[in-house]
Coordinates of C-alpha atoms and ligand atoms in Angstrom, one line a residue:
X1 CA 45.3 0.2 -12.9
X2 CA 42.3 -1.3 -14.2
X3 CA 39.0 0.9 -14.9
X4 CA 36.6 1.8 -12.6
X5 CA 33.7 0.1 -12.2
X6 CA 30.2 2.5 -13.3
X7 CA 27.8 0.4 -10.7
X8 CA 28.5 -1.7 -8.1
X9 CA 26.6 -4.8 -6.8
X10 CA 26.8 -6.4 -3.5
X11 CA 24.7 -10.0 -2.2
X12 CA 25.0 -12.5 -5.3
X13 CA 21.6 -14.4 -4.7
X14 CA 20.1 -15.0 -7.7
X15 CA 18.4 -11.5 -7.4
X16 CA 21.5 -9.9 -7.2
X17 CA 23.8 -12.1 -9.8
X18 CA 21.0 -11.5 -12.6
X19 CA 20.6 -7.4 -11.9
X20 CA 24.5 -7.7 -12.3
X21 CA 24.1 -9.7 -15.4
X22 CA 21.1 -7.5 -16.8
X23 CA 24.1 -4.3 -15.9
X24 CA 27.1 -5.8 -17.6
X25 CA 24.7 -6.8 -20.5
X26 CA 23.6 -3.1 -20.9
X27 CA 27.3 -2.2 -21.4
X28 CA 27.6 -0.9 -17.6
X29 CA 30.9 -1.7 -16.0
X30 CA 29.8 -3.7 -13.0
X31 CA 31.7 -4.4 -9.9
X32 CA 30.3 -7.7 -7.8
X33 CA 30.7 -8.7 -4.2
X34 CA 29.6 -11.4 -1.9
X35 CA 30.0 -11.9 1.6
X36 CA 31.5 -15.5 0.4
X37 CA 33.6 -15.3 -2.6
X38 CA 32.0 -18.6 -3.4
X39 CA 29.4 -17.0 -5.3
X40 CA 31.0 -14.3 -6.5
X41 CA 33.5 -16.4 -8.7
X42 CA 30.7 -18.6 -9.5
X43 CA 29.3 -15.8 -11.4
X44 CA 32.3 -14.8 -13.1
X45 CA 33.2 -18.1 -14.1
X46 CA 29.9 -18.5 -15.8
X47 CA 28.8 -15.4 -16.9
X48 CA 31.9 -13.1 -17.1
X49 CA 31.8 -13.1 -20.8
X50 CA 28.7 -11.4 -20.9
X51 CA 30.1 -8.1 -20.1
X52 CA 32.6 -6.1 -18.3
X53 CA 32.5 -7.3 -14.5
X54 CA 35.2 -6.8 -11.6
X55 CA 35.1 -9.4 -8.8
X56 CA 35.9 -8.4 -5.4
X57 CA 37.1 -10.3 -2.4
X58 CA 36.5 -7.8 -0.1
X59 CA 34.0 -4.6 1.3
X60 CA 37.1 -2.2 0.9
X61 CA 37.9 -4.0 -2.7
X62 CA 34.3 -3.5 -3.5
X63 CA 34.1 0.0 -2.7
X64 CA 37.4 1.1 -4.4
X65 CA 36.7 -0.2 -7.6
X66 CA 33.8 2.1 -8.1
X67 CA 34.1 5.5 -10.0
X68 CA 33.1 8.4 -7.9
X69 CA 30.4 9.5 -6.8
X70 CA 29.5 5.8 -5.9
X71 CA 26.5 3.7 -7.0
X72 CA 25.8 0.8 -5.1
X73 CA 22.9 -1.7 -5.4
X74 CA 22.4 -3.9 -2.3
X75 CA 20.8 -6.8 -2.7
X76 CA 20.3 -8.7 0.5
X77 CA 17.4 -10.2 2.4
X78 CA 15.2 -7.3 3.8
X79 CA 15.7 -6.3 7.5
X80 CA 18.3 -7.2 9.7
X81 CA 20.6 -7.8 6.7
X82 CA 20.4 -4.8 4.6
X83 CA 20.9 -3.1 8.0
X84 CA 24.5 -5.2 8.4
X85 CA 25.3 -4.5 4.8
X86 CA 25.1 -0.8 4.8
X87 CA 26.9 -0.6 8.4
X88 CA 29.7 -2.7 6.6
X89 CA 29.8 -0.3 3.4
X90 CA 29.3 3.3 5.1
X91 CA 33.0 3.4 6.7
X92 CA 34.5 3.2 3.2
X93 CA 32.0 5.5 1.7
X94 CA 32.7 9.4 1.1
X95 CA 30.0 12.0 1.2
X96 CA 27.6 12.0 -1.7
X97 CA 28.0 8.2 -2.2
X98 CA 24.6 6.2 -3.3
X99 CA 23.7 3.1 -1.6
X100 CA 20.5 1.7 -3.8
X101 CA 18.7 -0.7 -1.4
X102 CA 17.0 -3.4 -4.2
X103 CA 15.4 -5.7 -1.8
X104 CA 11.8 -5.8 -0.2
X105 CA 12.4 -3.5 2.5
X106 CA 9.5 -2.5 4.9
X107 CA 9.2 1.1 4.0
X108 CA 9.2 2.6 7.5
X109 CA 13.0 0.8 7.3
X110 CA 13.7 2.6 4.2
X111 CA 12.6 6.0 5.8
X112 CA 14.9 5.4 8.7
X113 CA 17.7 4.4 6.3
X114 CA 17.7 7.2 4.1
X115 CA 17.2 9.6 7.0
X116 CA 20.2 8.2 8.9
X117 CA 22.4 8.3 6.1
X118 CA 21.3 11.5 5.3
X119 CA 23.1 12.6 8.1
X120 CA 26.0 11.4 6.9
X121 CA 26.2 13.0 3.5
X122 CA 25.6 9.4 1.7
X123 CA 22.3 9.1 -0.4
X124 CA 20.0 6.2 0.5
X125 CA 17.6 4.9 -2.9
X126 CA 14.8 2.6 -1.5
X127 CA 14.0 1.0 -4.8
X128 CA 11.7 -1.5 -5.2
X129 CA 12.1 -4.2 -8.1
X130 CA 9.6 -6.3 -9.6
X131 CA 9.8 -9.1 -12.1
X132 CA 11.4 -12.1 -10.5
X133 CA 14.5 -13.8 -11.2
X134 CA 13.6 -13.5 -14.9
X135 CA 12.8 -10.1 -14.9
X136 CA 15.9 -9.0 -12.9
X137 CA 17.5 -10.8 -15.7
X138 CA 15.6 -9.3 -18.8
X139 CA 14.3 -5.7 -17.6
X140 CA 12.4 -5.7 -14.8
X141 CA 10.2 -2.7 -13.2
X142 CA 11.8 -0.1 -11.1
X143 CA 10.2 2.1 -8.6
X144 CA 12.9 4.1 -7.1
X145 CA 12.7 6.4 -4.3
X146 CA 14.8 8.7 -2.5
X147 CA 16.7 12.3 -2.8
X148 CA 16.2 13.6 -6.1
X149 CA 20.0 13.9 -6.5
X150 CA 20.2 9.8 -6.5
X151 CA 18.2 9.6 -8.8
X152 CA 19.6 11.8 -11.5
X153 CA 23.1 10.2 -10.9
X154 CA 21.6 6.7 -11.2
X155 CA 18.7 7.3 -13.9
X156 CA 21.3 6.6 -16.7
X157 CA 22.0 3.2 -15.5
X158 CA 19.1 2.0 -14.3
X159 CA 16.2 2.7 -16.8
X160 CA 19.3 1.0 -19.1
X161 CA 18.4 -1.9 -17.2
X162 CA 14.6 -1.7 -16.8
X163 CA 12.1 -3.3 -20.1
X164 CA 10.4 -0.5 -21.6
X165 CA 7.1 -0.4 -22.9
X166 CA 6.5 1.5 -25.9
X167 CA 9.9 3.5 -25.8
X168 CA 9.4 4.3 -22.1
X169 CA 11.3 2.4 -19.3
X170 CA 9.2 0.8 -16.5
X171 CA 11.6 3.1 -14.5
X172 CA 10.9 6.4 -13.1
X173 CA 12.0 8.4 -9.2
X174 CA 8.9 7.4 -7.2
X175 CA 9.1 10.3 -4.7
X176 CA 11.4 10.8 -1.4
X177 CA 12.4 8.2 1.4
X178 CA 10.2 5.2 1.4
X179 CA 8.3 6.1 -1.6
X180 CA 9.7 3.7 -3.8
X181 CA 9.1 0.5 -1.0
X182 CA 5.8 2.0 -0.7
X183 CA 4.8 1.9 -4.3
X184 CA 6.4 -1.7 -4.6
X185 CA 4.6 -3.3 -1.2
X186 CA 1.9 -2.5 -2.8
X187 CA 2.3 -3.8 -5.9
X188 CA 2.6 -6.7 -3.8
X189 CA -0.1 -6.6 -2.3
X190 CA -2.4 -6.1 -5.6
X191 CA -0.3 -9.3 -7.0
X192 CA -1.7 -11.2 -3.7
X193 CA -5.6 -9.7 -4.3
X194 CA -5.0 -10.5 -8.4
X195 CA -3.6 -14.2 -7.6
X196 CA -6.4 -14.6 -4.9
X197 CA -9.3 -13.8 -7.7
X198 CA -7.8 -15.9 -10.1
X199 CA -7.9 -18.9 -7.2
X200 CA -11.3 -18.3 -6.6
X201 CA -12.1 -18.3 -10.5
X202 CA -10.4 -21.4 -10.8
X203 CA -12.5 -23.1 -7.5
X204 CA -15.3 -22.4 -9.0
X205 CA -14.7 -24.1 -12.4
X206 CA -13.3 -27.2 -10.8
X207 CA -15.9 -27.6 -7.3
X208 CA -19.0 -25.9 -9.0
X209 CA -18.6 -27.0 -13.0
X210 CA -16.2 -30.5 -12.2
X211 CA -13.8 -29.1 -14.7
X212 CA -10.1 -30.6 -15.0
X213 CA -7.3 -28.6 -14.7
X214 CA -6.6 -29.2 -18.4
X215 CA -10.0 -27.5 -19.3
X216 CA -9.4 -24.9 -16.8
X217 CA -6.1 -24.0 -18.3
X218 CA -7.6 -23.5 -21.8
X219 CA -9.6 -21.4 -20.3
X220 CA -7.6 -18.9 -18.9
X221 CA -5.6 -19.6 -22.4
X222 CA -8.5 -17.5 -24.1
X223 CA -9.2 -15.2 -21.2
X224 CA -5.7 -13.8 -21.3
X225 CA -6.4 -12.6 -25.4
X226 CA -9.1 -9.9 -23.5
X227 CA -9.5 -7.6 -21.1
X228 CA -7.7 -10.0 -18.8
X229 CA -4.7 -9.8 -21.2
X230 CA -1.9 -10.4 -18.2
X231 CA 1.5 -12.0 -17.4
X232 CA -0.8 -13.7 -14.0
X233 CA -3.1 -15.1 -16.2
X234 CA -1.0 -16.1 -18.5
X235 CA 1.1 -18.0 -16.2
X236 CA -2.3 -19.9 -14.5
X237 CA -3.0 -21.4 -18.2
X238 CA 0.5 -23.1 -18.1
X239 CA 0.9 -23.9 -14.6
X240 CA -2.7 -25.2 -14.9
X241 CA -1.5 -27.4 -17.7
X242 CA 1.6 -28.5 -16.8
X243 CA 1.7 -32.5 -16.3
X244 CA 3.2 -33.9 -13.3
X245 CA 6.1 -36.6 -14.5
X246 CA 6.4 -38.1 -11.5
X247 CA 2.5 -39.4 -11.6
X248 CA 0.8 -38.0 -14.9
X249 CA -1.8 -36.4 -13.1
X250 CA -2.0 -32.5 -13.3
X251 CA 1.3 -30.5 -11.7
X252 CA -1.0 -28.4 -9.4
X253 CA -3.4 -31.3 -8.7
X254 CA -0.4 -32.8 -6.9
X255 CA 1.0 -29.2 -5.0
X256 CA 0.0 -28.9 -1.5
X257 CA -3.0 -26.0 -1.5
X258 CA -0.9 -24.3 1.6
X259 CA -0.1 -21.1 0.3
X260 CA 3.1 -19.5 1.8
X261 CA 3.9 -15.6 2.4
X262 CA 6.8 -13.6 2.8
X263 CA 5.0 -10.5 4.3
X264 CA 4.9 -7.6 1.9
X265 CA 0.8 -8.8 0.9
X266 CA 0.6 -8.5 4.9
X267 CA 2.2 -5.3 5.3
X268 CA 0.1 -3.5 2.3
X269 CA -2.7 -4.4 4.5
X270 CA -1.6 -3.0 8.2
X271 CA -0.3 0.1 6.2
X272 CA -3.7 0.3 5.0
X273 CA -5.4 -0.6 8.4
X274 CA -3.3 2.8 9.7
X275 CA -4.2 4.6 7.3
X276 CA -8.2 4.3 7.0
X277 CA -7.9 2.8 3.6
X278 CA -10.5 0.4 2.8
X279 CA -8.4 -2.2 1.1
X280 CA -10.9 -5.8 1.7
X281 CA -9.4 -7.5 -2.1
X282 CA -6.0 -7.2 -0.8
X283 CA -6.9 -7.8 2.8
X284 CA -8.6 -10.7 2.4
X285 CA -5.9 -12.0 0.0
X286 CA -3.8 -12.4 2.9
X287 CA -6.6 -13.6 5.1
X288 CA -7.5 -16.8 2.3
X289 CA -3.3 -17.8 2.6
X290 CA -3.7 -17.4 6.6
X291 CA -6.4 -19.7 6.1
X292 CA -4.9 -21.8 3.8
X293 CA -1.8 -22.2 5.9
X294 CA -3.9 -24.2 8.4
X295 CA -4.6 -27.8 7.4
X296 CA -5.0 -30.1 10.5
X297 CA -8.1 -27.2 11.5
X298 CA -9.2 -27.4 7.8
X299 CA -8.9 -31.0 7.5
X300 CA -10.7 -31.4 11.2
X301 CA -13.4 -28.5 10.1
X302 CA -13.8 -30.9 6.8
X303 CA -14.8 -33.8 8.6
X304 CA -17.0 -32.0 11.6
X305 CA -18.9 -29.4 8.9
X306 CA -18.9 -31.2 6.3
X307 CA -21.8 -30.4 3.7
X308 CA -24.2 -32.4 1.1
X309 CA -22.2 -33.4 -1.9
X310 CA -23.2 -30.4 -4.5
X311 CA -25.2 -31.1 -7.7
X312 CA -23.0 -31.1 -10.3
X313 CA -23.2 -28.3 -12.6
X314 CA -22.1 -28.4 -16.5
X315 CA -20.1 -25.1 -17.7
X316 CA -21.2 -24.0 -20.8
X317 CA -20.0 -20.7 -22.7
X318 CA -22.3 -18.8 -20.3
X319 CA -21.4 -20.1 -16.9
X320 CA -17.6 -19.9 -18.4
X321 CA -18.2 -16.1 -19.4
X322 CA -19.8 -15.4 -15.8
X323 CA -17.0 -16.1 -13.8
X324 CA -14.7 -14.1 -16.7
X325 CA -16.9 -10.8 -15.9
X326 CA -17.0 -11.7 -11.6
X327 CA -13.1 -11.5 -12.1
X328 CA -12.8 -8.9 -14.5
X329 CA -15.0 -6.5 -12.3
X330 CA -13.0 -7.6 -8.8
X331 CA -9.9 -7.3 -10.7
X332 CA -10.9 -3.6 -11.1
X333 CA -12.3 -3.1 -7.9
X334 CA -8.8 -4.5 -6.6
X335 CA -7.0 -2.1 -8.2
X336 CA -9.0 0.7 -7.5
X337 CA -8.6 -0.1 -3.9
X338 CA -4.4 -0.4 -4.4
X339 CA -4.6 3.2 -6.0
X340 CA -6.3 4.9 -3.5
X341 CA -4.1 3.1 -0.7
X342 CA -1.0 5.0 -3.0
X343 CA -2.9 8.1 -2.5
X344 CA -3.8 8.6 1.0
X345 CA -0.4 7.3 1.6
X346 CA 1.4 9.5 -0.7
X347 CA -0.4 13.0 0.7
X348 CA 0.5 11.2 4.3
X349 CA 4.0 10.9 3.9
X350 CA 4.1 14.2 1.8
X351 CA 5.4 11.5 -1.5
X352 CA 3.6 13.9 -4.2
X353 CA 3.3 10.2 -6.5
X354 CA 2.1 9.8 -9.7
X355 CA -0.4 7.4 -9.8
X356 CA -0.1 7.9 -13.7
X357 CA 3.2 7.2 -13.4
X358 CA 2.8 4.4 -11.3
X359 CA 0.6 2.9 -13.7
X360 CA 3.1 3.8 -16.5
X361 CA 5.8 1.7 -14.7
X362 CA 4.0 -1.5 -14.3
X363 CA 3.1 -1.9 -17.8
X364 CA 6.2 -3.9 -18.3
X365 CA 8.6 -6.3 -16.2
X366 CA 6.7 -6.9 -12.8
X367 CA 4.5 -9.1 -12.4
X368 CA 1.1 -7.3 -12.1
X369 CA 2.1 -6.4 -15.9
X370 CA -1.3 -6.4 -17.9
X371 CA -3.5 -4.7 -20.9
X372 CA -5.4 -3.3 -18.3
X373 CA -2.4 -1.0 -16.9
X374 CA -2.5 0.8 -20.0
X375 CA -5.9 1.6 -19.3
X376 CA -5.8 2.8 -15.8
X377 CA -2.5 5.1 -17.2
X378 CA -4.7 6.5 -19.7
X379 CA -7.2 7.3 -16.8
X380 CA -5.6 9.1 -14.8
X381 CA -3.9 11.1 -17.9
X382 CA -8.2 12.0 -18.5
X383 CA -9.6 11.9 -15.6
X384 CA -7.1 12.5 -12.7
X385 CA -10.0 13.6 -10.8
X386 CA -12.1 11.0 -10.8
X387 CA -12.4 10.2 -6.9
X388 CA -11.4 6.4 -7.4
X389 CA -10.4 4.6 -10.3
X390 CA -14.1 2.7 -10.2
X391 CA -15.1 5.9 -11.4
X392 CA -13.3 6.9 -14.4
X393 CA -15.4 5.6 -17.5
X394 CA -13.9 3.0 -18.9
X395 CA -13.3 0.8 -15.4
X396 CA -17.2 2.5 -14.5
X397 CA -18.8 1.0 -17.7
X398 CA -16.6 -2.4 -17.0
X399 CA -17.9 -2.6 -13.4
X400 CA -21.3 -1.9 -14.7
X401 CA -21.3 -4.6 -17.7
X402 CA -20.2 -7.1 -15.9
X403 CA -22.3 -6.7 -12.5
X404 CA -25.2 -8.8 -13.2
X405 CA -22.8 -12.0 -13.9
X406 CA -20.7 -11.0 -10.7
X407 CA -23.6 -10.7 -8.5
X408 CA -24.8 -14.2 -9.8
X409 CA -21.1 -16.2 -9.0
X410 CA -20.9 -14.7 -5.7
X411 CA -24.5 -16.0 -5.2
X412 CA -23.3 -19.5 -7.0
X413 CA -20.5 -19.6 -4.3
X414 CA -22.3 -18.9 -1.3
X415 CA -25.2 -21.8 -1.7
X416 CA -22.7 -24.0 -3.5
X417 CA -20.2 -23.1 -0.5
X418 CA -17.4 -22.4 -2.5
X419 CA -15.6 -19.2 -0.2
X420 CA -14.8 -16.8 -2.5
X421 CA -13.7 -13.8 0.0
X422 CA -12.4 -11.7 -2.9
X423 CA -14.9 -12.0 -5.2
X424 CA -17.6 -11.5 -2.2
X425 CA -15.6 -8.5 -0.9
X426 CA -14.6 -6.6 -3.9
X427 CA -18.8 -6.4 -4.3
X428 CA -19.1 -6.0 -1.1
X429 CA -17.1 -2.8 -1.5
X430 CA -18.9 -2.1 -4.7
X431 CA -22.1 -1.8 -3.0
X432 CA -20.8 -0.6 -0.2
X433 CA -19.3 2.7 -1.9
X434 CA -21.9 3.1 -4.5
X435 CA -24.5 3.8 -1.4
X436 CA -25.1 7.5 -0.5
X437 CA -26.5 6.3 2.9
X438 CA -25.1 3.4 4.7
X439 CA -26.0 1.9 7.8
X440 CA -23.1 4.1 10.1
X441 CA -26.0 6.7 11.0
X442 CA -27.1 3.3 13.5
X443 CA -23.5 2.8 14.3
X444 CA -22.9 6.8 15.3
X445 CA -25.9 6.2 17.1
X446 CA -25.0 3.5 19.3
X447 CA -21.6 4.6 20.4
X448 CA -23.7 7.7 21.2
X449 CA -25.5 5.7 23.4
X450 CA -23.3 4.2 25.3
X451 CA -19.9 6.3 25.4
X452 CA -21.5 9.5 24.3
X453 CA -19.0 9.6 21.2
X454 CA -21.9 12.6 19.6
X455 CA -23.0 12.4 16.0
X456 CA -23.4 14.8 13.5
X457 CA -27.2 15.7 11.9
X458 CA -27.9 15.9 8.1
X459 CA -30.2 18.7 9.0
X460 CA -28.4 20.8 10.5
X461 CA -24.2 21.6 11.7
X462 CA -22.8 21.1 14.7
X463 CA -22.5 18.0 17.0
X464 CA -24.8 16.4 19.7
X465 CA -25.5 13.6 21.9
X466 CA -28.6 12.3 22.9
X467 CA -28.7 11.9 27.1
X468 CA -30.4 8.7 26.4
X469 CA -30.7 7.1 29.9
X470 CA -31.5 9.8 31.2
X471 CA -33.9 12.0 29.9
X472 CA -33.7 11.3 26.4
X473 CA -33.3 14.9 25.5
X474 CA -30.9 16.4 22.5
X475 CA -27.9 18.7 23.7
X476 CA -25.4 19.8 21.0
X477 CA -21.7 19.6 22.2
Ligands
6PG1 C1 7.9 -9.4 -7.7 C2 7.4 -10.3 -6.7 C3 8.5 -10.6 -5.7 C4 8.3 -11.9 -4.9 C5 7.1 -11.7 -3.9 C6 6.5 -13.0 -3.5 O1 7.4 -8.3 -7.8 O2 8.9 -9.7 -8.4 O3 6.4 -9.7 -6.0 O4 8.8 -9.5 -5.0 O5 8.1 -13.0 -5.7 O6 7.6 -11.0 -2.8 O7 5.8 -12.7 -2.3 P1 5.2 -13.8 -1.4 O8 6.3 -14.8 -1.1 O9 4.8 -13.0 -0.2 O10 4.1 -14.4 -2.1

């Protein structure tokens, strides 16, 4: 009888084939299945010498080649799918089983998952994994959640596979139920408010300064030796530079500016809508690619608005270093926002997470990997009580050195009319929280007036309304 397998992996995509790889690699026995076998010997036929695999042709093949209790990662398009998959495993299951779901499930699923199969004795791991096809390959980031009995029968295996950072693995239990999904939407959604900033940096270098992408890759090329040290930015200096064969102009010169989405950057942002969370970076992230996604109303808008050709402007060090400290400073703001979302979330769902953690984990493998991670780890580990992360000293003194230069490339963008909806709102949000008295006293005010909602007096407790039509007088309520 041959031995059995430590892990098991179902859905071959190249997701699933390279976590499998990155398994066997580690020295993990790995049993593989596919729904069509097709892909399941491709992989062996390529790759089996990499490590110890066992193909399966079959769900009841797949489940009996795995050492008890059972680990299973499925790794499956999110929704419908991942629901078919586990209905197809759980009859060949027995109680204490793990099913690891490795896809980008919509937390709220993951919940219901784990809950359901709960009830059935089987253990249910929402874990989120970050790092693309390479990373799933290489070590990726892993932000498991679940019962704290999955994880300790799984922690062995898979912070093998995860990179580590310093001698720790980007790998650690997120919390219960849909923690893990949670942590990793938004993730997401900070890689959509990052990408968006770095966009909007770029716009302005090529509309405002006429600078070619060339330029504007080297560019990015130094920016990514500083504060801005990240895989994103490191990635714009050689998609930026990449020549197109086919024409020899720039690569992204040529690429369609219709940005596509698959819905977790959305979903960060209606989480946050329900929750009260004022997340405009990430927001309007997913607003800009809305936008984008529209060309026949751009292209019609283009012609119908259009606007005096602009002045063209020369970028020298200066301008160059004004847009690095707009970006820098939004980058934070971004972030801050993310983190506070992970909050009010985690004491919502009762999640207890570590934003430290959290920070720890995404030093390495995903794709929001950056210098600056280290930094906000080392915040929270001295100032956990800061009441956002635009407060703890270093990101504080950041913000602050950089907000003259910020303040001057929104106003470049808005009478050049370059949008820049990041940029704008991330200092929008700046202002907006760094004010002790906002305009919502006028607000309270006029839903007083006209559906007697009450409002509540600096000078005194209590609640009141005004009987404006009427009399005019105060009556407290
Ligand atoms: C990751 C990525 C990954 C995926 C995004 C792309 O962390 O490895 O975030 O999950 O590439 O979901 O998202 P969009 O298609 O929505 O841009």
């Amino acid at each position: 009888m041959t031995e059995l397998a430590d892990l098991g992996v179902t859905g071959l995509a190249v997701m699933g084939a390279n976590l499998a790889r990155n398994a066997a690699r580690k020295g993990l026995r790995v049993a593989v299945h596919n729904r069509s076998n097709e892909r399941t010997e491709h992989l062996l036929a390529e790759h089996g010498h990499e490590g110890a695999f066992v193909g399966t042709r079959s769900v009841e093949e797949f489940v009996a080649a795995l050492s008890k209790p059972r680990a299973i990662i499925i790794m499956v398009k999110a929704g419908q799918p991942t629901d078919d998959v586990i209905a197809e495993l759980v009859p060949h299951l027995d109680e204490g089983d793990i099913i690891v779901d490795g896809g980008n499930a919509l937390f709220s699923d993951t919940r219901r998952r784990e809950r359901e199969l709960a009830a059935r004795n089987i253990l249910f791991v929402g874990m989120g994994i970050s790092g693309g096809e390479e990373g799933a390959l290489e070590g990726p980031s892993m932000m498991p959640g679940g019962a704290k009995a999955a994880w300790e029968r799984i922690a062995p295996m898979v912070t093998k596979m995860a990179v580590s950072v310093d001698g720790t693995p980007c790998c650690a239990h997120m919390g219960p139920d849909g923690a893990g999904h949670y942590v990793k939407m938004v993730h997401n959604g900070i890689e959509y408010a990052d990408m968006q900033l770095i966009a909007e940096a770029y716009d302005l270098m090529r509309t405002v300064y006429g600078m070619k992408a060339k330029e504007i890759a080297e560019v990015f090329a130094t920016w990514n030796t500083g504060d801005l040290d990240s895989y994103l930015i490191e990635i714009t200096a050689i998609v930026l530079a990449k020549q197109d064969a086919a024409t020899g102009s720039a690569l992204v010169d040529m690429i369609r500016d219709e940005a596509e989405q698959k819905g977790t950057g959305r979903w960060t942002a209606q989480s946050a809508l329900e929750l009260g969370v004022p997340i405009t970076a990430i927001t309007e992230a997913v607003f800009a690619r809305a936008l984008s996604g529209r060309p026949a109303q751009r292209a019609a808008a283009a012609k119908a608005l259009s606007h005096a050709p602009m002045a063209q402007r020369k970028a020298g060090p200066a301008e160059i270093a004004m847009i690095r400290d707009a970006l820098y400073a939004s980058k934070i703001v971004a972030y801050a926002q993310g983190f506070e979302q992970l909050e009010v979330a985690s004491k919502q769902y009762g999640w207890d997470l570590d934003l430290g953690l959290i920070a720890t984990i995404w030093r390495g493998g995903c794709i929001i990997r950056a210098a600056f991670l280290d930094r906000i780890k080392e915040g929270y580990a001295s100032h956990a009580d800061a009441p956002s992360l635009l407060l703890q000293p270093y990101f504080r003194d950041g913000v602050l050195k950089a907000e003259q230069a910020w303040r001057d490339v929104v106003i470049l963008a808005v009478q050049s009319g370059v949008a820049v909806p990041a940029f704008a709102s991330c200092l929008a949000y700046f202002d907006g929280l760094r004010r002790e008295r906002g305009p919502a006293n006028l607000l309270q005010g006029l839903r007083d007036y006209f559906g007697a909602h009450t409002y509540r007096r600096f000078d005194k407790e209590g609640t009141f309304h005004t009987r404006w039509p009427q009399d005019g007088s105060e009556v407290e309520v």
